[in-house]
Amino acid sequence: MSEYLHKDSIGPVVARNKKLDLGNGGFKLENGGMLPEVSVRYETYGSLNASGTNVVWICSPLTADAHVAGFYTPEDKHVGWWDALIGKGKAIDTDKFFVVCSNILGGCKGTTGPADINPQTDRPYGSTFPVITIGDMVRVQKALADSLGIKHYECIIGGSMGGFQAMKWAIYYPDDIERVILIATSPGFASQALGFEIVGRDIIMQDPNYNNGDYYDKQIPAIGLGNARKLAHITYLSAKGMEKRFPRSDIRVENPSKFDTGSSLETYLRHQGEKFVERFDANSYLHIARATDNFDLATEYGSLEKAFSGVNAQFLNVNLSSDWLFPPNESRKITEALLNTGKVVTSLELDTNFGHDGFLVEVGNLGKAVSRFLGGKVGDAPSTGTPAFHSEKDIAIIDSLIPAKARILDLGSGDGLLIDSLWKKKGVTGVGLERNFDNILGSIERDVPVIEKKLDLEALSSFRDQSFDYAVFNRTLPEVRNQQLMLREIMRIAKHAIITFPNFGSWAMRFALCYHGRMPKSDEFPYEWYETPNIHCFTYRDFVKLAEEENLMIEKIITVNEKALSRFLTKVGRVNLGAERVIAMVRKG
Amino acid sequence: MSEYLHKDSIGPVVARNKKLDLGNGGFKLENGGMLPEVSVRYETYGSLNASGTNVVWICSPLTADAHVAGFYTPEDKHVGWWDALIGKGKAIDTDKFFVVCSNILGGCKGTTGPADINPQTDRPYGSTFPVITIGDMVRVQKALADSLGIKHYECIIGGSMGGFQAMKWAIYYPDDIERVILIATSPGFASQALGFEIVGRDIIMQDPNYNNGDYYDKQIPAIGLGNARKLAHITYLSAKGMEKRFPRSDIRVENPSKFDTGSSLETYLRHQGEKFVERFDANSYLHIARATDNFDLATEYGSLEKAFSGVNAQFLNVNLSSDWLFPPNESRKITEALLNTGKVVTSLELDTNFGHDGFLVEVGNLGKAVSRFLGGKVGDAPSTGTPAFHSEKDIAIIDSLIPAKARILDLGSGDGLLIDSLWKKKGVTGVGLERNFDNILGSIERDVPVIEKKLDLEALSSFRDQSFDYAVFNRTLPEVRNQQLMLREIMRIAKHAIITFPNFGSWAMRFALCYHGRMPKSDEFPYEWYETPNIHCFTYRDFVKLAEEENLMIEKIITVNEKALSRFLTKVGRVNLGAERVIAMVRKG
């Protein structure tokens, strides 16, 4: 295992320490306290370019450290905690980027924390360590970055609590950052997660050895810290993942001791507790956890939208399906707030059984997305190119309907071809909705923002009133349920809607049903009835009628007629019979 | 609040104690231990009939007690823990039933437990209390029931750990029990729940005051027990419910003390911990929790199917949508095992934001289902009667196709009319799949077993090979996706499939599309194109073709022709044109 890891790894790395140059006042903390000295442990990989701009900055999660990639000596059993993502030719490519990660303020891995000596007293801080915030952690990182000669950031990346820091980076230094990647994070802990934090803290602080945090010359609160960790560790896994890894059947009914289950799960949890006590300090855990719990962008800035109002970076926001510590619905709040403030965001929903830990252990698809977001191409190339129904002709017609600089919402956006071509041609911006992962990768590769979501009423409900100029259903309206309600919802969100659809009322379709008595197929409807994605087909006339009933004004309606007979029928005024495809633009009447 | 509760309540009740008559050997425990004496605290409501058979037995969850309904004195602030469900005219009707609940073995509410005096030593059992099982709890309850003159049980009901007991009742005393109601339970804790149990136990046992369980003359392990309870309490709530009740925004950033969040959630959790320490004994908690953790029917009996192979009771198995301690997918394993062994089971998925606690606090729909399962009618009557497309004619035709005593699976069973009428007429048994709650209540009222499930491939995958004689899609095949795969799956499950569907190829439909150029509507297809439940329509010919391709033998195909023209067309051999509806029976070719 270790050999394999090493072979793939960036190689030997060095941890460095930097004492920040603070002048006389020390480091002023956001909650009013002060640290007379701050020393930072950090690692860097790759080379900083002359302009100091090729920087990817990694924000560490709660109990990790600066050692994010590589190894110190070839004998090391383990490589850095995100080694799989960082290195030559990897998603975060050290041939291209100068990658930095530092240990966080308040920690116990080399950056100033409660176990360190307070130079003013020559004793460990212990109970006197001041309250810190996520913002303080970020400000320390920025001071380090300045001292390293960094001028600009290609990307700030953070998972979990690292995501909290990354958001603060984007808010504090909006002009310095091109991109931000958030993984398995949220705008603040949800109540359930907070509940576990509260219990964990109580468990530590009620350990008789805790002694209000002054235990460095005595017995440490090992039992409390260990139990808090066991508890927290469960929240990092998913129910399904635990079921697979620790099947119930391995519990021995004849237990080794009265209240032990004798299960592999028990052994595992106790091992996690013990390991943690060896490597982490209870005061650091309490201080960092408290900073995490107090992080709440909506409360701090009045609303999430206000928090993000000044950011300039493009975001990639990734959630993990089985993460219940930072659950997908909490992560989506970030995406929604960014959309609502007109920011550029791509949001991805990764499927994993690994729960919150997924961002550390299952990095295949994550790496593909991160790589493409950073302009690379790690992993299998997605099947890009023109998807089945992205006809050049239709795109040209849509193009003719949309003015320059418009903002569009592409519902079922495939690999982003439509927005990409309109952007290149006339500066149209926008965002797509799409479910297929390969298509989404293709969209990221084109630098077209895309939200991973099923196209339904619930998906539309998160968009603000009139937040787009145009909404486009390119072939996707027959694939959804509740078209009537979908249309109403879309006219709430966008000023105009452009809808392209195959016409079930064309001569070819009518003939097929009437003559053959079978569900018709055609060039436009190539599927068998039992596997067509078109679950609610309709005709040109049906659409016109519905628009009328919904009081929509049809601004433009164009039919596409590839076949001679279609053109003839259209010419003689039998539009519904002739139309093979229809492209309509509507607005509220 | 208290007055209101009292007004609705059954009234003053009395808790009784019964010392079991054990003879010389004491009460032998399943794990090999022995209790020289067992005393049981219990309550009863209503009157036992002369034959001793009108009994509803309530199994208590982990930390509850025998006081399940009523109040002791009018000054009591609280009524029993399930008062909302038990009383005159309530779901568990005390005018009809003799209702009993006892405190469980190992508890601290009047039934023998670790805090009681061991008559052999005249000291509290403490560390010497023997290991108990769920089976022991049930055997104690049965001994109590025998002493009360109970001969037969109309129903055994249990929620949470009470469900564990109820399943043991059904397995141990198969001939004595008519019905079993399981609520928010599972065939054993899933790994995630077990993980929390392990951590909770460690927290208690590592409290310095625990002293291996011998603390009754000293300080009790209050801190450990309180913290274990806070932790457990979070698992009783849902993430969404916590979010609503304890919004993040109430956290004061200016905290009252360094590591307190000052939030209502913190206050609430600490209060829950303190309250629990006042009312519960740490040893009881450990012993009962251990019995709960060791409960695992699949391991104990070799498989869940084997565990249930001998039961005779009919089951109602209810899970709660936001329960993640006994999650729906774990509860469903019980339903599947009962189905797989040919037992009679109705399964219900109740929607709630209250998590596991939902079975205690949100009892409206639960009460309606329980009432109907017990032959009552509490709550709004569901809109029963013949649903839209349950035509008498179609049912008569289906009836003609199915032989007496057959076992059928009705896919989209509405209120159970089809199975009910076939049962009455010729002893056909079976189970329905249905999603609409009112329909399900109607089905329970008819005593037709029904599984609450969306009709899709995943739902079918849980049924065993060839476990039914007939599967019936009565109008529901056009409403599902993947008809081809659905048909394959159904031919795996049943020997024959009977499919009724409206014919999209009828003259009326063809005429409507061809002449009007609009998506056709007819008596059989009365919906607008954008709101029809029929998402994959097909014609008589389409169906015949698909059956052919799938190598299915069409044993019978009958068309229903209400209109004169339909009958004429059929007569002259234009079957597809003439058929308004089609009823086909197929089997593997």
PDB file of C-alpha atoms in Angstrom, chain B residues 32 64 110 159 213 223 275 323 395 557 582:
ATOM      1  CA  GLY B  32     -28.267 -18.440  31.171  1.00  0.00           C
ATOM      2  CA  ALA B  64     -40.962   4.625  28.805  1.00  0.00           C
ATOM      3  CA  GLY B 110     -41.555  -0.779  39.029  1.00  0.00           C
ATOM      4  CA  GLY B 159     -43.044   1.133  18.581  1.00  0.00           C
ATOM      5  CA  GLY B 213     -22.518  -0.406  38.324  1.00  0.00           C
ATOM      6  CA  ILE B 223     -22.614  13.263  33.996  1.00  0.00           C
ATOM      7  CA  LYS B 275     -34.427  15.345  33.256  1.00  0.00           C
ATOM      8  CA  ASP B 323     -36.758   8.436  11.309  1.00  0.00           C
ATOM      9  CA  ILE B 395     -63.238  -6.481 -12.582  1.00  0.00           C
ATOM     10  CA  ILE B 557     -56.707 -10.788 -24.854  1.00  0.00           C
ATOM     11  CA  VAL B 582     -57.724  -3.959 -23.517  1.00  0.00           C
TER      12      VAL B 582
END
